[in-house]
Tab-separated table of C-alpha atoms in Angstrom:
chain	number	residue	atom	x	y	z
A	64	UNK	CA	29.356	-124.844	169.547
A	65	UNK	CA	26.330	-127.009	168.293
A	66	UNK	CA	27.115	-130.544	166.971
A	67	UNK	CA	25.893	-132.028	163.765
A	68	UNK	CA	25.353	-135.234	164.288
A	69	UNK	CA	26.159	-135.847	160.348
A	70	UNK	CA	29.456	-134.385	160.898
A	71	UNK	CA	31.695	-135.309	163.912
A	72	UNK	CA	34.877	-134.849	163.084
A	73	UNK	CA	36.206	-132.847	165.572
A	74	UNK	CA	34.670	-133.342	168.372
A	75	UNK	CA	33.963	-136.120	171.405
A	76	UNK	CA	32.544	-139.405	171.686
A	77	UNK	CA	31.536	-140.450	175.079
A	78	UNK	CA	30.449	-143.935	175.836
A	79	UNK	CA	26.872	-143.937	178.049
A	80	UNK	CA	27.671	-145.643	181.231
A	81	UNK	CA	25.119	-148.447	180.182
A	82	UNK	CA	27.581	-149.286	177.116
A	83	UNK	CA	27.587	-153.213	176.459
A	84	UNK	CA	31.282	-153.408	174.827
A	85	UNK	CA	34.084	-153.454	177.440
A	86	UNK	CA	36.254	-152.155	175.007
A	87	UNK	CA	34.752	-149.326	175.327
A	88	UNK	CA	33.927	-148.826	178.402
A	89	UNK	CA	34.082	-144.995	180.081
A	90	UNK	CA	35.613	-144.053	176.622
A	91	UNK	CA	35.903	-140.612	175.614
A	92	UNK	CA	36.701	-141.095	172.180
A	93	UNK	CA	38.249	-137.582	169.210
A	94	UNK	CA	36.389	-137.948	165.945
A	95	UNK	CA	39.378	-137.203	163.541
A	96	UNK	CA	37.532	-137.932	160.733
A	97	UNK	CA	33.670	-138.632	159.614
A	98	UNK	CA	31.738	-138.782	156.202
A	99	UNK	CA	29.282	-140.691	153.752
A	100	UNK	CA	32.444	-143.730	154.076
A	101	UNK	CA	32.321	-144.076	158.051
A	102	UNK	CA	34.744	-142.218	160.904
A	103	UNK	CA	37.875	-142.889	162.736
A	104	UNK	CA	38.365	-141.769	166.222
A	105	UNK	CA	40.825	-142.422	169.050
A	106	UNK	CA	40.074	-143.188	172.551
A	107	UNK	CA	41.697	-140.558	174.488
A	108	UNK	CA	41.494	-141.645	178.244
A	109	UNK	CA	42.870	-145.359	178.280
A	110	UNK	CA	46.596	-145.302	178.809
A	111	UNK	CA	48.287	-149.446	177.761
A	112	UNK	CA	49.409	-151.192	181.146
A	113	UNK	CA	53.202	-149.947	181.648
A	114	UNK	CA	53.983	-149.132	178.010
A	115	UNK	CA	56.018	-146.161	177.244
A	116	UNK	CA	57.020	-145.324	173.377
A	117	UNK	CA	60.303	-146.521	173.478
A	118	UNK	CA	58.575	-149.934	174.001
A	119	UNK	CA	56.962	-150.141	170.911
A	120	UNK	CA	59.050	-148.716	168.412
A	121	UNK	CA	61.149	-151.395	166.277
A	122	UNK	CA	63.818	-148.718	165.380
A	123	UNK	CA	63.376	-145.433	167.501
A	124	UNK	CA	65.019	-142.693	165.483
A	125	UNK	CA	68.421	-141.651	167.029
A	126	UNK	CA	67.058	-138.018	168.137
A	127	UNK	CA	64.730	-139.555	170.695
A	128	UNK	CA	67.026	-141.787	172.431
A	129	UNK	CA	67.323	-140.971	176.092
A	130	UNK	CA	65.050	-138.137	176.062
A	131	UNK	CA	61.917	-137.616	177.482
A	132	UNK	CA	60.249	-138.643	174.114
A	133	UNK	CA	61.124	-141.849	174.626
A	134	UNK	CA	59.142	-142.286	177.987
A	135	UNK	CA	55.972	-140.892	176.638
A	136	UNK	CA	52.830	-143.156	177.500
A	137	UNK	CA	51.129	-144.946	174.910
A	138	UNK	CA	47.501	-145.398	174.743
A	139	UNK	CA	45.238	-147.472	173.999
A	140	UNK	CA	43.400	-145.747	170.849
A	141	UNK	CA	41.088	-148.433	170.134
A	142	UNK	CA	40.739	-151.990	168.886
A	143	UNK	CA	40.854	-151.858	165.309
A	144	UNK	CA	44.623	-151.752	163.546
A	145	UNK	CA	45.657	-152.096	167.093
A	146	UNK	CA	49.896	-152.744	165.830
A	147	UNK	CA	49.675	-148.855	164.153
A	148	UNK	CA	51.014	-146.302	165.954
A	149	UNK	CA	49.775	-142.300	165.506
A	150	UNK	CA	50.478	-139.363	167.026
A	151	UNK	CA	47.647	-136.996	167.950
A	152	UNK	CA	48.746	-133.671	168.115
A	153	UNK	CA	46.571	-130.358	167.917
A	154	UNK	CA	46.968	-128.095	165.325
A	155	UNK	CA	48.454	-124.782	165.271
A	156	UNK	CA	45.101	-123.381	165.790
A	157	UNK	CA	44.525	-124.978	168.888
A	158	UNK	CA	41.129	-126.375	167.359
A	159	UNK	CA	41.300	-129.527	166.147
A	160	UNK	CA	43.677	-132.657	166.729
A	161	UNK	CA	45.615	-134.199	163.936
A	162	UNK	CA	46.685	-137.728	164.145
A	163	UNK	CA	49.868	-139.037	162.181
A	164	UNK	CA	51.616	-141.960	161.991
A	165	UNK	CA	55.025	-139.954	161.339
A	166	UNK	CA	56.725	-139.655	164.515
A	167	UNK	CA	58.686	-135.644	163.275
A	168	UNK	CA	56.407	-133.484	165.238
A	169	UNK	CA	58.571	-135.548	168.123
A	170	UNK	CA	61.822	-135.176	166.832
A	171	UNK	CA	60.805	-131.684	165.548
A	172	UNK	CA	60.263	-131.021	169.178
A	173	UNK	CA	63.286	-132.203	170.061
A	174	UNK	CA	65.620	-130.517	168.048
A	175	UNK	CA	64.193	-127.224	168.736
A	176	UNK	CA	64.644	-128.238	172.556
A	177	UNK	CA	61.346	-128.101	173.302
A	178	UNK	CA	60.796	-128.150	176.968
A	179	UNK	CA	58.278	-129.419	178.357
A	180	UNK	CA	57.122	-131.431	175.064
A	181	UNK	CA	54.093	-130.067	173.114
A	182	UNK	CA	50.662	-132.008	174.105
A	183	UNK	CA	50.548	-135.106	172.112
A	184	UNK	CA	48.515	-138.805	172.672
A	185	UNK	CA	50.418	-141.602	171.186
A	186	UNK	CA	48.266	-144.352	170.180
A	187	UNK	CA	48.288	-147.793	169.441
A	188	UNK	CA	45.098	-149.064	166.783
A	189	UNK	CA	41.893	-146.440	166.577
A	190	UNK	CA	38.419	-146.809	166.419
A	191	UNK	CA	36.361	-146.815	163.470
A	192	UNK	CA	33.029	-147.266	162.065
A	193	UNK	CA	31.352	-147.933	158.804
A	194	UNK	CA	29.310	-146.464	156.264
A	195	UNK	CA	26.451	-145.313	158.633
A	196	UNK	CA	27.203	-147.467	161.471
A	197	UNK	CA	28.238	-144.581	164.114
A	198	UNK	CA	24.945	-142.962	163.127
A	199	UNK	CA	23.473	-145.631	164.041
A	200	UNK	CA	24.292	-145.879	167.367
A	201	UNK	CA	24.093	-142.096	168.169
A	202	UNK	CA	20.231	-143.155	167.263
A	203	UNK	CA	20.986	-145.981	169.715
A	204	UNK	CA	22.001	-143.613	172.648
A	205	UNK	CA	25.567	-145.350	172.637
A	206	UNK	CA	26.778	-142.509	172.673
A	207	UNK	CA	27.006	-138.823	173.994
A	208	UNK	CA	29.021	-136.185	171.723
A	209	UNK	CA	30.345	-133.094	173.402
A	210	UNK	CA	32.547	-130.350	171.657
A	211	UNK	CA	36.152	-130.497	172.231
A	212	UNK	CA	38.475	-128.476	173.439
A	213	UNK	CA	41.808	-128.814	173.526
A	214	UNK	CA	42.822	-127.616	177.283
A	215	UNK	CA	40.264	-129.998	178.618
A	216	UNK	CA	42.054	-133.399	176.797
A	217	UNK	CA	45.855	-132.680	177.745
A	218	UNK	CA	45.284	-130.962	181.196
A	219	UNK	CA	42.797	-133.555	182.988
A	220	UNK	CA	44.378	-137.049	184.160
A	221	UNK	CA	43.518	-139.585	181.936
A	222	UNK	CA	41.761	-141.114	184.626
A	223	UNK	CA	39.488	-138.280	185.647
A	224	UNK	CA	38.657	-137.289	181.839
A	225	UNK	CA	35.282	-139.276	181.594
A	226	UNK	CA	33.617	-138.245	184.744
A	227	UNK	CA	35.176	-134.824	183.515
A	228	UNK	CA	33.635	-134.736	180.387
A	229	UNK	CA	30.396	-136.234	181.475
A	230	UNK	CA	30.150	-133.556	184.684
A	231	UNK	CA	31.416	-130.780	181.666
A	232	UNK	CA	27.297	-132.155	180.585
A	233	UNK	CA	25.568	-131.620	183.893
A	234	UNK	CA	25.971	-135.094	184.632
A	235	UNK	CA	26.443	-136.838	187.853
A	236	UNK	CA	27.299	-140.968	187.449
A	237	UNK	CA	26.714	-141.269	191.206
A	238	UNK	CA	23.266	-139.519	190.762
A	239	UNK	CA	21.724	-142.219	187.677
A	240	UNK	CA	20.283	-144.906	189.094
A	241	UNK	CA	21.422	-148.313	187.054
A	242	UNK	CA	18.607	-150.182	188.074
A	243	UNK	CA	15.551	-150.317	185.709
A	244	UNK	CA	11.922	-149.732	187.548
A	245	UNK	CA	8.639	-148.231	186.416
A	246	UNK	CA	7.405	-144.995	187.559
């Protein structure tokens, strides 16, 4: 699948290993939406420190109390509207991820007795860009885009899925030198 830089939605952000921002840092980051106005995206690899849905939720809904639902990790999805919650969730097609802030493709799940649970990220805040901003950057070499697919996000630890992604690219990070030199 070719990428068009113009149009991301859909697809991967990966942060070079040079990246500047700590935030985001080794992020692999789903484009979930992208036009003339900006794009939104959710890091996909940075789980919160100890924090499980249950957790976070003011009022969880009676059909997810004491079920596995209610232990699902929460991630970090980036630093803007970082008190949100949204569910990302791929679509019947198996193509693209949707993210919602409803929390019924959980209980949906649930009352069908759906065992194990579909593959879902919960996330706390996204990431987001302006008007020409993430453009920008691309032209900065902030970032690396790479197609997604959906086996490759909810099958590879969250731990493992940068090096994944950036090996998935012929990369090796223990093969780039990060020391600058003339040749």
């Amino acid at each position: 699948m070719d990428i068009n830089p113009t149009n991301l939605e859909g697809q991967l952000l990966l942060a070079v290993p040079t990246i500047d921002d700590e935030r985001f840092a080794r992020s692999v980051i789903y484009i979930t939406e992208h036009n003339a106005q900006g794009a939104t995206g959710y890091v996909l690899n940075k789980p919160s420190a100890n924090t499980v849905l249950q957790d976070i939720l003011v009022k969880m809904p009676q059909e997810l109390m004491d079920t596995d639902a209610a232990q699902l990790p929460v991630f970090v999805g980036g630093p803007v509207q970082s008190e949100h919650g949204h569910i990302l969730y791929p679509q019947e097609s198996q193509q693209n991820l949707v993210a919602s802030t409803s929390l019924e493709i959980l209980v949906k799940a649930i009352k069908t007795n759906q065992h194990p649970l579909p593959p879902m990220r919960l996330m706390l805040g996204c990431a987001s860009w302006t008007s020409g901003q993430l453009e920008d950057e691309l032209r900065e070499n902030v970032w690396l885009t790479l197609p997604f697919k959906t086996k490759d996000i909810f099958n590879i630890a969250p731990e493992q899925l940068y090096d994944y992604c950036l090996a998935s690219m012929g990369f090796n990070l223990s093969a780039i030198s990060h020391e600058g030199g003339l040749a």
